[in-house]
GROMACS .gro file of C-alpha atoms in nm:
model
  235
    1MET     CA    1   0.874  -0.199  -2.306
    2VAL     CA    2   1.228  -0.266  -2.198
    3ASN     CA    3   1.312  -0.612  -2.318
    4ASN     CA    4   1.607  -0.823  -2.213
    5ASN     CA    5   1.828  -0.623  -2.445
    6GLY     CA    6   1.723  -0.291  -2.300
    7ASN     CA    7   1.519  -0.178  -2.601
    8ASP     CA    8   1.187  -0.007  -2.553
    9GLY     CA    9   0.853  -0.030  -2.727
   10ASN     CA   10   0.490  -0.121  -2.674
   11ASP     CA   11   0.303  -0.344  -2.915
   12GLY     CA   12  -0.036  -0.310  -2.743
   13ASN     CA   13  -0.304  -0.042  -2.784
   14GLU     CA   14  -0.306   0.279  -2.585
   15ASP     CA   15  -0.533   0.134  -2.316
   16ASP     CA   16  -0.302  -0.159  -2.243
   17ILE     CA   17  -0.078  -0.144  -1.942
   18LYS     CA   18   0.285  -0.118  -2.043
   19VAL     CA   19   0.507  -0.410  -1.947
   20PHE     CA   20   0.881  -0.382  -1.884
   21HIS     CA   21   1.136  -0.662  -1.844
   22LEU     CA   22   1.441  -0.545  -1.656
   23ASN     CA   23   1.778  -0.715  -1.629
   24LEU     CA   24   1.961  -0.681  -1.296
   25PRO     CA   25   2.160  -0.507  -1.165
   26ALA     CA   26   1.931  -0.238  -1.300
   27LYS     CA   27   2.088   0.034  -1.512
   28ARG     CA   28   1.986   0.394  -1.458
   29GLU     CA   29   1.888   0.436  -1.823
   30ASP     CA   30   1.651   0.139  -1.797
   31ILE     CA   31   1.503   0.258  -1.467
   32ALA     CA   32   1.445   0.599  -1.623
   33LYS     CA   33   1.220   0.439  -1.889
   34LEU     CA   34   0.979   0.292  -1.633
   35GLU     CA   35   0.648   0.476  -1.618
   36LEU     CA   36   0.415   0.512  -1.321
   37GLY     CA   37   0.152   0.238  -1.326
   38SER     CA   38   0.337   0.013  -1.569
   39ALA     CA   39   0.417  -0.352  -1.489
   40VAL     CA   40   0.770  -0.476  -1.433
   41TYR     CA   41   0.929  -0.822  -1.442
   42LEU     CA   42   1.284  -0.874  -1.314
   43ASN     CA   43   1.566  -1.105  -1.423
   44GLY     CA   44   1.881  -1.148  -1.217
   45ILE     CA   45   1.949  -1.135  -0.844
   46VAL     CA   46   1.713  -0.985  -0.586
   47TYR     CA   47   1.793  -0.974  -0.215
   48THR     CA   48   1.581  -0.931   0.096
   49ALA     CA   49   1.660  -0.686   0.375
   50ARG     CA   50   1.426  -0.540   0.633
   51GLU     CA   51   1.442  -0.417   0.993
   52GLY     CA   52   1.660  -0.702   1.124
   53ILE     CA   53   1.925  -0.635   0.858
   54TYR     CA   54   1.894  -0.256   0.878
   55LYS     CA   55   1.945  -0.257   1.255
   56ARG     CA   56   2.252  -0.478   1.232
   57VAL     CA   57   2.422  -0.303   0.946
   58LEU     CA   58   2.313   0.059   0.988
   59ASP     CA   59   2.250   0.095   1.362
   60GLU     CA   60   2.502  -0.152   1.503
   61GLY     CA   61   2.771  -0.111   1.239
   62MET     CA   62   2.807  -0.477   1.143
   63GLU     CA   63   2.961  -0.556   0.806
   64LEU     CA   64   2.735  -0.682   0.530
   65PRO     CA   65   2.774  -1.057   0.483
   66VAL     CA   66   2.800  -1.014   0.106
   67ASP     CA   67   2.916  -0.748  -0.140
   68LEU     CA   68   2.575  -0.626  -0.251
   69LYS     CA   69   2.714  -0.360  -0.482
   70SER     CA   70   2.864  -0.629  -0.705
   71LEU     CA   71   2.557  -0.856  -0.706
   72SER     CA   72   2.229  -0.669  -0.695
   73ASN     CA   73   2.069  -0.329  -0.648
   74VAL     CA   74   1.717  -0.455  -0.575
   75ASN     CA   75   1.593  -0.483  -0.215
   76PHE     CA   76   1.266  -0.672  -0.167
   77HIS     CA   77   1.083  -0.611   0.163
   78CYS     CA   78   0.927  -0.950   0.212
   79SER     CA   79   0.894  -1.266   0.417
   80PRO     CA   80   0.979  -1.577   0.213
   81ALA     CA   81   0.815  -1.915   0.271
   82ALA     CA   82   1.139  -2.112   0.255
   83ALA     CA   83   1.222  -2.468   0.361
   84PRO     CA   84   1.535  -2.688   0.331
   85ASP     CA   85   1.534  -2.899   0.014
   86GLY     CA   86   1.734  -3.186   0.166
   87ASP     CA   87   2.041  -3.115  -0.049
   88GLY     CA   88   2.176  -2.823   0.146
   89GLY     CA   89   1.967  -2.567  -0.035
   90TYR     CA   90   1.621  -2.420   0.006
   91ASN     CA   91   1.290  -2.425  -0.174
   92VAL     CA   92   1.090  -2.106  -0.176
   93GLY     CA   93   0.721  -2.154  -0.240
   94ALA     CA   94   0.609  -1.796  -0.196
   95VAL     CA   95   0.731  -1.451  -0.103
   96THR     CA   96   0.490  -1.224   0.079
   97ALA     CA   97   0.564  -0.853   0.061
   98THR     CA   98   0.558  -0.648   0.379
   99ALA     CA   99   0.475  -0.280   0.434
  100SER     CA  100   0.775  -0.067   0.339
  101PHE     CA  101   0.679   0.259   0.510
  102ARG     CA  102   0.796   0.106   0.839
  103PHE     CA  103   1.154   0.112   0.714
  104SER     CA  104   1.158   0.475   0.605
  105LYS     CA  105   1.414   0.592   0.862
  106TRP     CA  106   1.678   0.348   0.737
  107ILE     CA  107   1.636   0.395   0.362
  108PRO     CA  108   1.859   0.703   0.310
  109ARG     CA  109   2.160   0.530   0.469
  110TRP     CA  110   2.078   0.199   0.300
  111ILE     CA  111   2.078   0.354  -0.046
  112GLU     CA  112   2.405   0.531   0.027
  113LYS     CA  113   2.573   0.217   0.163
  114THR     CA  114   2.455  -0.039  -0.093
  115ASP     CA  115   2.374   0.161  -0.409
  116CYS     CA  116   2.025   0.012  -0.397
  117ARG     CA  117   1.825   0.142  -0.694
  118ILE     CA  118   1.494  -0.045  -0.662
  119LEU     CA  119   1.292  -0.104  -0.348
  120ILE     CA  120   1.004  -0.351  -0.361
  121GLY     CA  121   0.729  -0.398  -0.104
  122LYS     CA  122   0.363  -0.329  -0.049
  123GLY     CA  123   0.182  -0.006   0.019
  124GLY     CA  124   0.460   0.226  -0.093
  125MET     CA  125   0.680   0.465   0.102
  126PRO     CA  126   0.586   0.810   0.236
  127ALA     CA  127   0.550   1.027  -0.075
  128GLU     CA  128   0.803   1.281   0.052
  129ASP     CA  129   1.065   1.001   0.068
  130TYR     CA  130   1.043   0.968  -0.309
  131LYS     CA  131   1.124   1.336  -0.357
  132LYS     CA  132   1.384   1.372  -0.083
  133VAL     CA  133   1.554   1.031  -0.074
  134LEU     CA  134   1.481   0.784  -0.354
  135ALA     CA  135   1.483   1.016  -0.656
  136PRO     CA  136   1.801   1.204  -0.553
  137GLY     CA  137   1.962   0.863  -0.496
  138GLY     CA  138   1.857   0.737  -0.839
  139ALA     CA  139   1.613   0.489  -0.688
  140ILE     CA  140   1.248   0.400  -0.741
  141TYR     CA  141   0.981   0.195  -0.567
  142LEU     CA  142   0.791  -0.104  -0.710
  143THR     CA  143   0.481  -0.231  -0.534
  144THR     CA  144   0.332  -0.577  -0.539
  145VAL     CA  145  -0.009  -0.623  -0.697
  146GLY     CA  146  -0.261  -0.640  -0.413
  147TYR     CA  147  -0.274  -0.939  -0.181
  148GLY     CA  148  -0.242  -1.311  -0.242
  149THR     CA  149   0.029  -1.297  -0.507
  150GLY     CA  150   0.302  -1.453  -0.295
  151ALA     CA  151   0.279  -1.792  -0.467
  152LEU     CA  152   0.278  -1.627  -0.810
  153LEU     CA  153   0.593  -1.436  -0.725
  154GLY     CA  154   0.748  -1.754  -0.586
  155ARG     CA  155   0.735  -1.908  -0.934
  156GLY     CA  156   0.984  -1.647  -1.048
  157ILE     CA  157   1.247  -1.759  -0.797
  158LYS     CA  158   1.468  -2.011  -0.974
  159ARG     CA  159   1.723  -2.066  -0.699
  160VAL     CA  160   1.833  -1.948  -0.357
  161ARG     CA  161   2.184  -1.829  -0.429
  162GLU     CA  162   2.275  -1.751  -0.067
  163VAL     CA  163   2.117  -1.689   0.270
  164HIS     CA  164   2.286  -1.504   0.557
  165TRP     CA  165   2.207  -1.465   0.927
  166LEU     CA  166   1.929  -1.723   0.902
  167ASP     CA  167   2.002  -1.882   1.241
  168ASP     CA  168   2.030  -1.544   1.412
  169LEU     CA  169   1.738  -1.359   1.258
  170GLY     CA  170   1.500  -1.628   1.133
  171ILE     CA  171   1.341  -1.683   0.795
  172ALA     CA  172   1.157  -1.352   0.769
  173GLN     CA  173   1.449  -1.130   0.873
  174ALA     CA  174   1.747  -1.310   0.719
  175MET     CA  175   1.916  -1.182   0.405
  176TRP     CA  176   1.815  -1.402   0.112
  177LEU     CA  177   1.964  -1.371  -0.233
  178PHE     CA  178   1.731  -1.505  -0.500
  179GLU     CA  179   1.811  -1.577  -0.863
  180VAL     CA  180   1.492  -1.472  -1.040
  181GLU     CA  181   1.347  -1.497  -1.388
  182ASN     CA  182   1.036  -1.314  -1.504
  183PHE     CA  183   0.992  -1.220  -1.140
  184GLY     CA  184   0.674  -1.018  -1.103
  185PRO     CA  185   0.448  -0.853  -1.187
  186PHE     CA  186   0.529  -0.541  -0.989
  187ILE     CA  187   0.374  -0.200  -1.042
  188VAL     CA  188   0.584   0.116  -1.074
  189GLU     CA  189   0.480   0.330  -0.777
  190SER     CA  190   0.752   0.598  -0.796
  191ASP     CA  191   0.985   0.723  -1.071
  192LEU     CA  192   1.318   0.900  -1.090
  193ASP     CA  193   1.145   1.237  -1.065
  194GLY     CA  194   0.998   1.142  -0.728
  195ASN     CA  195   0.641   1.114  -0.856
  196SER     CA  196   0.407   0.870  -0.680
  197LEU     CA  197   0.127   0.674  -0.845
  198PHE     CA  198  -0.056   0.633  -0.515
  199ALA     CA  199  -0.026   1.001  -0.427
  200GLN     CA  200  -0.156   1.105  -0.768
  201HIS     CA  201  -0.459   0.881  -0.741
  202ALA     CA  202  -0.527   0.981  -0.381
  203GLU     CA  203  -0.532   1.342  -0.492
  204VAL     CA  204  -0.791   1.269  -0.761
  205ILE     CA  205  -1.007   1.067  -0.521
  206ASN     CA  206  -0.991   1.329  -0.247
  207GLU     CA  207  -1.104   1.600  -0.487
  208GLY     CA  208  -1.437   1.422  -0.525
  209ILE     CA  209  -1.479   1.292  -0.172
  210GLU     CA  210  -1.740   1.552  -0.071
  211LYS     CA  211  -1.955   1.470  -0.373
  212LEU     CA  212  -1.908   1.097  -0.322
  213TYR     CA  213  -2.046   1.105   0.032
  214ALA     CA  214  -2.308   1.374  -0.020
  215GLY     CA  215  -2.643   1.272   0.130
  216LEU     CA  216  -2.521   0.955   0.297
  217LYS     CA  217  -2.649   0.894   0.647
  218PRO     CA  218  -2.434   0.787   0.946
  219PRO     CA  219  -2.492   0.409   0.907
  220ALA     CA  220  -2.337   0.422   0.560
  221LEU     CA  221  -2.041   0.614   0.700
  222HIS     CA  222  -1.970   0.343   0.957
  223ARG     CA  223  -1.856   0.096   0.695
  224TYR     CA  224  -1.502   0.078   0.837
  225GLY     CA  225  -1.624   0.085   1.194
  226GLU     CA  226  -1.386   0.370   1.274
  227THR     CA  227  -1.564   0.695   1.217
  228ASP     CA  228  -1.886   0.844   1.085
  229ASN     CA  229  -1.714   1.170   1.004
  230ARG     CA  230  -1.575   1.155   0.651
  231ARG     CA  231  -1.330   1.434   0.734
  232ASN     CA  232  -1.151   1.198   0.973
  233GLU     CA  233  -1.094   0.928   0.718
  234VAL     CA  234  -0.749   0.851   0.587
  235MET     CA  235  -0.758   0.809   0.212
   0.00000   0.00000   0.00000
């Protein structure tokens, strides 16, 4: 476990999931301690940036509205449920992660431009991106835990520090900077060696797929309504 002082340890038994608490901006030595499948909670500043921001900054050449390198190296792909609080600020009740693989083409330039070291979203990135882009850039990917955790994550947001391009891009696409405390849990999907938790598990599952479906008749293979040929399934 990486506690708030950067020490590591695990006081549970071997079957317990390891839990890490990471101060932000994240240091490489702390990121390096994170293990695939472990849980992570964040303390510090997390920002949001997705296609609206990537297009403006990377494709159109607009300047970033804030010096990200000095504030945060954690980019959360999400859509916040935010509303004015009546005092010039905003309340955020929930943050719903969005699928990160859609942003793959922008990530190499984003990491280079901002020194982003942690990407957060749902579903992970293409596994080859971890090997070719994130790991060489000193970055990893954290995934949210299933669906329906937006309100839980919202409890970790203590304050909206800033929001940029809200009028232009809308709530989902604007750049939000959140001050967070015990923000999580997130699961470590990739590490600094480019390994992927999802890819490893998919490999294990696929090894037994023939045995799993052996003897099943077509009606049982229609469970997704897409195909009755198990060889066409995407696992």
